[in-house]
mmCIF file of C-alpha atoms in Angstrom:
data_model
loop_
_atom_site.group_PDB
_atom_site.id
_atom_site.type_symbol
_atom_site.label_atom_id
_atom_site.label_comp_id
_atom_site.label_asym_id
_atom_site.label_seq_id
_atom_site.Cartn_x
_atom_site.Cartn_y
_atom_site.Cartn_z
ATOM 1 C CA GLN A 637 16.158 -17.121 17.155
ATOM 2 C CA VAL A 638 12.585 -14.898 16.593
ATOM 3 C CA GLN A 639 10.595 -16.881 13.477
ATOM 4 C CA LEU A 640 7.066 -16.687 12.497
ATOM 5 C CA VAL A 641 6.747 -19.079 9.979
ATOM 6 C CA GLN A 642 3.433 -18.857 8.084
ATOM 7 C CA SER A 643 0.937 -21.954 6.280
ATOM 8 C CA GLY A 644 0.786 -23.385 2.763
ATOM 9 C CA ALA A 645 -0.171 -21.417 -0.286
ATOM 10 C CA GLU A 646 -3.937 -21.888 -0.724
ATOM 11 C CA VAL A 647 -6.283 -21.542 -3.476
ATOM 12 C CA LYS A 648 -9.670 -20.665 -3.115
ATOM 13 C CA LYS A 649 -12.964 -20.232 -4.915
ATOM 14 C CA PRO A 650 -14.794 -16.784 -5.235
ATOM 15 C CA GLY A 651 -17.261 -17.121 -1.728
ATOM 16 C CA ALA A 652 -15.324 -18.848 0.087
ATOM 17 C CA SER A 653 -13.422 -18.197 3.001
ATOM 18 C CA VAL A 654 -9.654 -19.144 3.869
ATOM 19 C CA LYS A 655 -7.816 -19.165 7.312
ATOM 20 C CA VAL A 656 -3.824 -18.401 7.304
ATOM 21 C CA SER A 657 -1.766 -18.980 10.244
ATOM 22 C CA CYS A 658 1.122 -17.480 12.085
ATOM 23 C CA ARG A 659 2.903 -19.506 14.534
ATOM 24 C CA ALA A 660 5.337 -17.399 16.346
ATOM 25 C CA SER A 661 8.988 -18.816 18.380
ATOM 26 C CA GLY A 662 11.899 -17.403 19.529
ATOM 27 C CA TYR A 663 10.416 -15.119 22.312
ATOM 28 C CA THR A 664 7.720 -14.847 24.399
ATOM 29 C CA PHE A 665 4.246 -14.733 22.495
ATOM 30 C CA THR A 666 2.117 -12.930 24.782
ATOM 31 C CA SER A 667 4.567 -9.813 25.248
ATOM 32 C CA TYR A 668 4.098 -8.673 21.334
ATOM 33 C CA TYR A 669 1.196 -7.791 18.913
ATOM 34 C CA ILE A 670 1.291 -9.870 15.509
ATOM 35 C CA HIS A 671 -0.181 -7.248 12.309
ATOM 36 C CA TRP A 672 -1.096 -8.548 9.107
ATOM 37 C CA VAL A 673 -0.169 -6.667 5.832
ATOM 38 C CA ARG A 674 -0.797 -8.035 2.156
ATOM 39 C CA GLN A 675 0.663 -7.253 -0.964
ATOM 40 C CA ALA A 676 -1.435 -8.671 -4.260
ATOM 41 C CA PRO A 677 0.696 -9.144 -7.566
ATOM 42 C CA GLY A 678 2.981 -6.509 -8.850
ATOM 43 C CA GLN A 679 1.732 -4.065 -6.147
ATOM 44 C CA GLY A 680 2.664 -1.970 -2.727
ATOM 45 C CA LEU A 681 1.567 -2.910 0.800
ATOM 46 C CA GLU A 682 -1.792 -3.056 2.470
ATOM 47 C CA TRP A 683 -2.234 -3.300 6.430
ATOM 48 C CA LEU A 684 -5.055 -5.355 7.503
ATOM 49 C CA GLY A 685 -5.111 -5.245 11.236
ATOM 50 C CA ILE A 686 -3.558 -6.000 14.441
ATOM 51 C CA ILE A 687 -4.447 -8.172 17.433
ATOM 52 C CA ASN A 688 -2.792 -8.383 21.138
ATOM 53 C CA SER A 689 -1.288 -11.778 21.420
ATOM 54 C CA SER A 690 -1.676 -11.646 25.153
ATOM 55 C CA GLY A 691 -5.414 -9.900 25.492
ATOM 56 C CA GLY A 692 -6.784 -11.034 21.879
ATOM 57 C CA SER A 693 -8.242 -7.522 21.625
ATOM 58 C CA THR A 694 -8.295 -6.434 17.685
ATOM 59 C CA THR A 695 -8.219 -3.701 15.624
ATOM 60 C CA TYR A 696 -9.046 -3.512 11.596
ATOM 61 C CA ALA A 697 -8.141 -1.314 8.710
ATOM 62 C CA GLN A 698 -11.804 0.277 8.279
ATOM 63 C CA LYS A 699 -11.861 -0.781 4.654
ATOM 64 C CA PHE A 700 -11.314 -4.746 5.774
ATOM 65 C CA LEU A 701 -14.102 -4.809 8.967
ATOM 66 C CA GLY A 702 -16.485 -7.663 8.535
ATOM 67 C CA LYS A 703 -14.259 -9.341 6.077
ATOM 68 C CA VAL A 704 -11.261 -10.326 8.444
ATOM 69 C CA THR A 705 -10.704 -11.822 11.529
ATOM 70 C CA LEU A 706 -7.818 -12.230 13.388
ATOM 71 C CA THR A 707 -7.855 -14.670 16.629
ATOM 72 C CA ARG A 708 -4.609 -15.821 18.281
ATOM 73 C CA ASP A 709 -3.766 -19.225 20.418
ATOM 74 C CA THR A 710 -1.628 -18.774 23.412
ATOM 75 C CA SER A 711 -1.045 -22.429 23.937
ATOM 76 C CA THR A 712 0.489 -22.863 20.341
ATOM 77 C CA SER A 713 2.027 -19.549 20.199
ATOM 78 C CA THR A 714 0.152 -18.729 17.030
ATOM 79 C CA VAL A 715 -2.320 -16.189 15.227
ATOM 80 C CA TYR A 716 -4.767 -16.981 12.766
ATOM 81 C CA MET A 717 -5.968 -14.570 10.013
ATOM 82 C CA GLU A 718 -9.488 -15.547 8.491
ATOM 83 C CA LEU A 719 -10.285 -14.058 5.716
ATOM 84 C CA SER A 720 -14.098 -13.943 4.049
ATOM 85 C CA SER A 721 -16.170 -13.574 0.852
ATOM 86 C CA LEU A 722 -12.848 -13.777 -1.188
ATOM 87 C CA ARG A 723 -13.215 -12.036 -4.224
ATOM 88 C CA SER A 724 -10.762 -12.155 -6.870
ATOM 89 C CA GLU A 725 -9.213 -8.905 -5.802
ATOM 90 C CA ASP A 726 -8.300 -10.739 -2.479
ATOM 91 C CA THR A 727 -5.586 -12.704 -4.259
ATOM 92 C CA ALA A 728 -2.052 -11.662 -2.421
ATOM 93 C CA VAL A 729 0.835 -12.785 -0.448
ATOM 94 C CA TYR A 730 -0.531 -12.466 3.282
ATOM 95 C CA TYR A 731 2.626 -11.678 5.748
ATOM 96 C CA CYS A 732 1.847 -11.377 9.453
ATOM 97 C CA ALA A 733 4.543 -9.208 11.458
ATOM 98 C CA ARG A 734 5.182 -8.632 14.863
ATOM 99 C CA SER A 735 6.119 -5.614 16.964
ATOM 100 C CA GLY A 736 6.429 -4.625 20.309
ATOM 101 C CA GLU A 737 4.216 -2.088 20.756
ATOM 102 C CA TYR A 738 1.024 -1.764 19.449
ATOM 103 C CA ASN A 739 2.186 1.434 17.372
ATOM 104 C CA SER A 740 6.036 0.677 17.201
ATOM 105 C CA LYS A 741 7.945 -1.300 14.157
ATOM 106 C CA LEU A 742 7.251 -4.586 12.688
ATOM 107 C CA ASP A 743 11.136 -6.070 13.093
ATOM 108 C CA TYR A 744 10.130 -9.565 12.587
ATOM 109 C CA TRP A 745 8.117 -10.585 9.588
ATOM 110 C CA GLY A 746 6.731 -14.147 8.510
ATOM 111 C CA GLN A 747 7.390 -15.383 5.071
ATOM 112 C CA GLY A 748 4.215 -14.810 3.343
ATOM 113 C CA THR A 749 1.278 -16.769 2.035
ATOM 114 C CA LEU A 750 -0.388 -16.750 -1.110
ATOM 115 C CA VAL A 751 -3.985 -16.659 -1.429
ATOM 116 C CA THR A 752 -5.257 -17.295 -4.586
ATOM 117 C CA VAL A 753 -8.745 -16.771 -5.454
ATOM 118 C CA SER A 754 -10.286 -18.741 -8.432
ATOM 119 C CA PRO A 755 -13.157 -20.158 -10.346
ATOM 120 C CA ASP B 1374 -7.009 7.629 6.841
ATOM 121 C CA ILE B 1375 -3.843 9.172 6.911
ATOM 122 C CA GLN B 1376 -2.281 9.468 3.161
ATOM 123 C CA MET B 1377 1.635 8.646 2.644
ATOM 124 C CA THR B 1378 3.130 9.537 -0.711
ATOM 125 C CA GLN B 1379 6.649 8.760 -1.610
ATOM 126 C CA SER B 1380 8.712 10.186 -4.092
ATOM 127 C CA PRO B 1381 9.900 9.323 -6.479
ATOM 128 C CA SER B 1382 8.058 5.845 -7.870
ATOM 129 C CA SER B 1383 10.859 4.718 -9.320
ATOM 130 C CA LEU B 1384 14.703 5.820 -9.568
ATOM 131 C CA SER B 1385 17.911 4.678 -11.920
ATOM 132 C CA ALA B 1386 20.921 4.810 -9.790
ATOM 133 C CA SER B 1387 24.787 3.632 -9.817
ATOM 134 C CA VAL B 1388 26.740 1.182 -7.596
ATOM 135 C CA GLY B 1389 28.413 3.959 -5.474
ATOM 136 C CA ASP B 1390 25.766 6.593 -5.795
ATOM 137 C CA ARG B 1391 24.025 8.566 -2.724
ATOM 138 C CA VAL B 1392 20.633 8.163 -2.831
ATOM 139 C CA THR B 1393 17.110 9.862 -1.333
ATOM 140 C CA ILE B 1394 13.834 9.013 -0.898
ATOM 141 C CA THR B 1395 11.014 11.033 0.274
ATOM 142 C CA CYS B 1396 8.093 10.204 2.431
ATOM 143 C CA ARG B 1397 5.336 12.811 3.103
ATOM 144 C CA ALA B 1398 2.314 12.414 5.507
ATOM 145 C CA SER B 1399 -1.235 13.828 4.780
ATOM 146 C CA GLN B 1400 -1.176 14.800 8.532
ATOM 147 C CA TYR B 1401 1.153 14.968 11.598
ATOM 148 C CA ILE B 1402 2.591 11.642 12.441
ATOM 149 C CA SER B 1403 5.573 12.751 14.773
ATOM 150 C CA SER B 1404 8.318 10.467 14.734
ATOM 151 C CA TYR B 1405 5.699 7.052 13.879
ATOM 152 C CA LEU B 1406 7.436 6.300 10.728
ATOM 153 C CA ASN B 1407 9.601 3.157 9.665
ATOM 154 C CA TRP B 1408 11.398 1.905 6.331
ATOM 155 C CA TYR B 1409 11.013 -1.212 4.719
ATOM 156 C CA GLN B 1410 13.539 -2.759 1.946
ATOM 157 C CA GLN B 1411 11.670 -5.561 -0.266
ATOM 158 C CA LYS B 1412 13.419 -7.494 -2.152
ATOM 159 C CA PRO B 1413 11.224 -9.500 -4.780
ATOM 160 C CA GLY B 1414 9.334 -12.596 -3.799
ATOM 161 C CA LYS B 1415 10.803 -11.892 0.294
ATOM 162 C CA ALA B 1416 8.669 -10.127 2.801
ATOM 163 C CA PRO B 1417 10.044 -6.787 3.810
ATOM 164 C CA ASN B 1418 12.785 -6.209 5.907
ATOM 165 C CA LEU B 1419 13.140 -3.092 8.549
ATOM 166 C CA LEU B 1420 15.562 -0.892 7.680
ATOM 167 C CA ILE B 1421 15.005 2.527 10.292
ATOM 168 C CA TYR B 1422 12.346 2.766 13.098
ATOM 169 C CA ALA B 1423 10.942 5.854 14.941
ATOM 170 C CA ALA B 1424 12.011 8.002 11.560
ATOM 171 C CA SER B 1425 15.627 8.170 12.295
ATOM 172 C CA SER B 1426 17.147 4.853 14.964
ATOM 173 C CA LEU B 1427 19.076 1.874 12.312
ATOM 174 C CA GLN B 1428 17.633 -1.133 12.975
ATOM 175 C CA SER B 1429 20.237 -3.540 14.413
ATOM 176 C CA GLY B 1430 22.201 -5.661 11.624
ATOM 177 C CA VAL B 1431 21.459 -2.871 8.945
ATOM 178 C CA PRO B 1432 24.249 -1.349 7.563
ATOM 179 C CA SER B 1433 25.472 2.301 8.738
ATOM 180 C CA ARG B 1434 24.328 3.405 4.819
ATOM 181 C CA PHE B 1435 21.154 3.663 5.801
ATOM 182 C CA SER B 1436 19.949 6.660 7.636
ATOM 183 C CA GLY B 1437 16.303 8.571 8.157
ATOM 184 C CA SER B 1438 15.471 11.781 9.310
ATOM 185 C CA GLY B 1439 12.506 13.528 9.451
ATOM 186 C CA SER B 1440 9.587 14.281 11.713
ATOM 187 C CA GLY B 1441 6.098 15.430 11.806
ATOM 188 C CA THR B 1442 5.065 14.898 7.993
ATOM 189 C CA ASP B 1443 8.373 15.050 6.141
ATOM 190 C CA PHE B 1444 10.577 12.428 6.153
ATOM 191 C CA THR B 1445 13.813 11.134 4.066
ATOM 192 C CA LEU B 1446 15.748 7.520 3.671
ATOM 193 C CA THR B 1447 18.891 8.194 2.484
ATOM 194 C CA ILE B 1448 21.317 5.330 1.216
ATOM 195 C CA GLY B 1449 25.320 6.765 1.591
ATOM 196 C CA SER B 1450 26.802 4.971 -0.824
ATOM 197 C CA LEU B 1451 24.824 2.265 -2.653
ATOM 198 C CA GLN B 1452 25.977 -1.545 -3.005
ATOM 199 C CA PRO B 1453 24.650 -3.845 -5.558
ATOM 200 C CA GLU B 1454 22.501 -5.393 -2.896
ATOM 201 C CA ASP B 1455 20.338 -2.309 -2.470
ATOM 202 C CA PHE B 1456 18.602 -2.431 -5.153
ATOM 203 C CA ALA B 1457 14.790 -3.263 -4.230
ATOM 204 C CA THR B 1458 11.703 -1.736 -3.837
ATOM 205 C CA TYR B 1459 11.600 0.625 -0.237
ATOM 206 C CA TYR B 1460 8.409 1.273 2.065
ATOM 207 C CA CYS B 1461 7.813 3.988 4.232
ATOM 208 C CA HIS B 1462 5.009 3.406 7.118
ATOM 209 C CA GLN B 1463 2.999 5.319 9.498
ATOM 210 C CA THR B 1464 2.067 3.391 12.834
ATOM 211 C CA TYR B 1465 0.842 6.774 14.039
ATOM 212 C CA SER B 1466 -2.834 6.223 14.095
ATOM 213 C CA THR B 1467 -4.783 3.296 12.461
ATOM 214 C CA PRO B 1468 -4.829 2.048 9.444
ATOM 215 C CA PHE B 1469 -1.251 1.732 9.766
ATOM 216 C CA THR B 1470 -0.072 3.242 6.392
ATOM 217 C CA PHE B 1471 2.572 2.212 3.822
ATOM 218 C CA GLY B 1472 3.548 4.752 1.196
ATOM 219 C CA GLN B 1473 3.107 3.273 -2.473
ATOM 220 C CA GLY B 1474 6.706 2.419 -2.786
ATOM 221 C CA THR B 1475 9.630 3.634 -4.305
ATOM 222 C CA LYS B 1476 11.438 0.948 -6.673
ATOM 223 C CA LEU B 1477 15.406 1.262 -7.197
ATOM 224 C CA GLU B 1478 16.893 0.332 -9.869
ATOM 225 C CA ILE B 1479 20.295 0.015 -11.453
ATOM 226 C CA LYS B 1480 21.047 2.648 -13.996
#
């Protein structure tokens, strides 16, 4: 069965960086794209960016250019989302989700990773 | 960026009611519109894709319609497990923006 399993919760200080992983199983990793979406406490969903799991090309929301870096390791079927220069406003649950095409449905989601930024 | 506006933002309804949620895009998005259900503490769950296609495993009481800029999600007869927050999401152009959400509560 398709699974996206994310790394555990993180607590970071302002100015630090964090790297969250998303390990895929149950399907051909390189045939799908992975998106990242975040949700601040009590708020809605915000799209951060997408990575082509095959070639590694990325597209980011303008707001997150220079803030978010997506990479992948095809040998372990894992996608990484690195968030830099953390601020309290980055406190959120971060989700990975897959799509079969660049602009198609997000049909499977990870369980989410809570990143807390606190002095 | 394409702005997605859902209405209402919250809605109270009873089990058995028929409910409609609307989503309007600030510009043309063809049928690149998906609907998700999210329950507290859980990841979103895909209900409808390409505006009107029912995702496998989703009950048939959920349906979607629309194209261009105006879309609707309809729940035919509310069940207790349907009380949740619903989001529309466009994948026509990046950034792939979400609506602000509609919280469906029990009356």
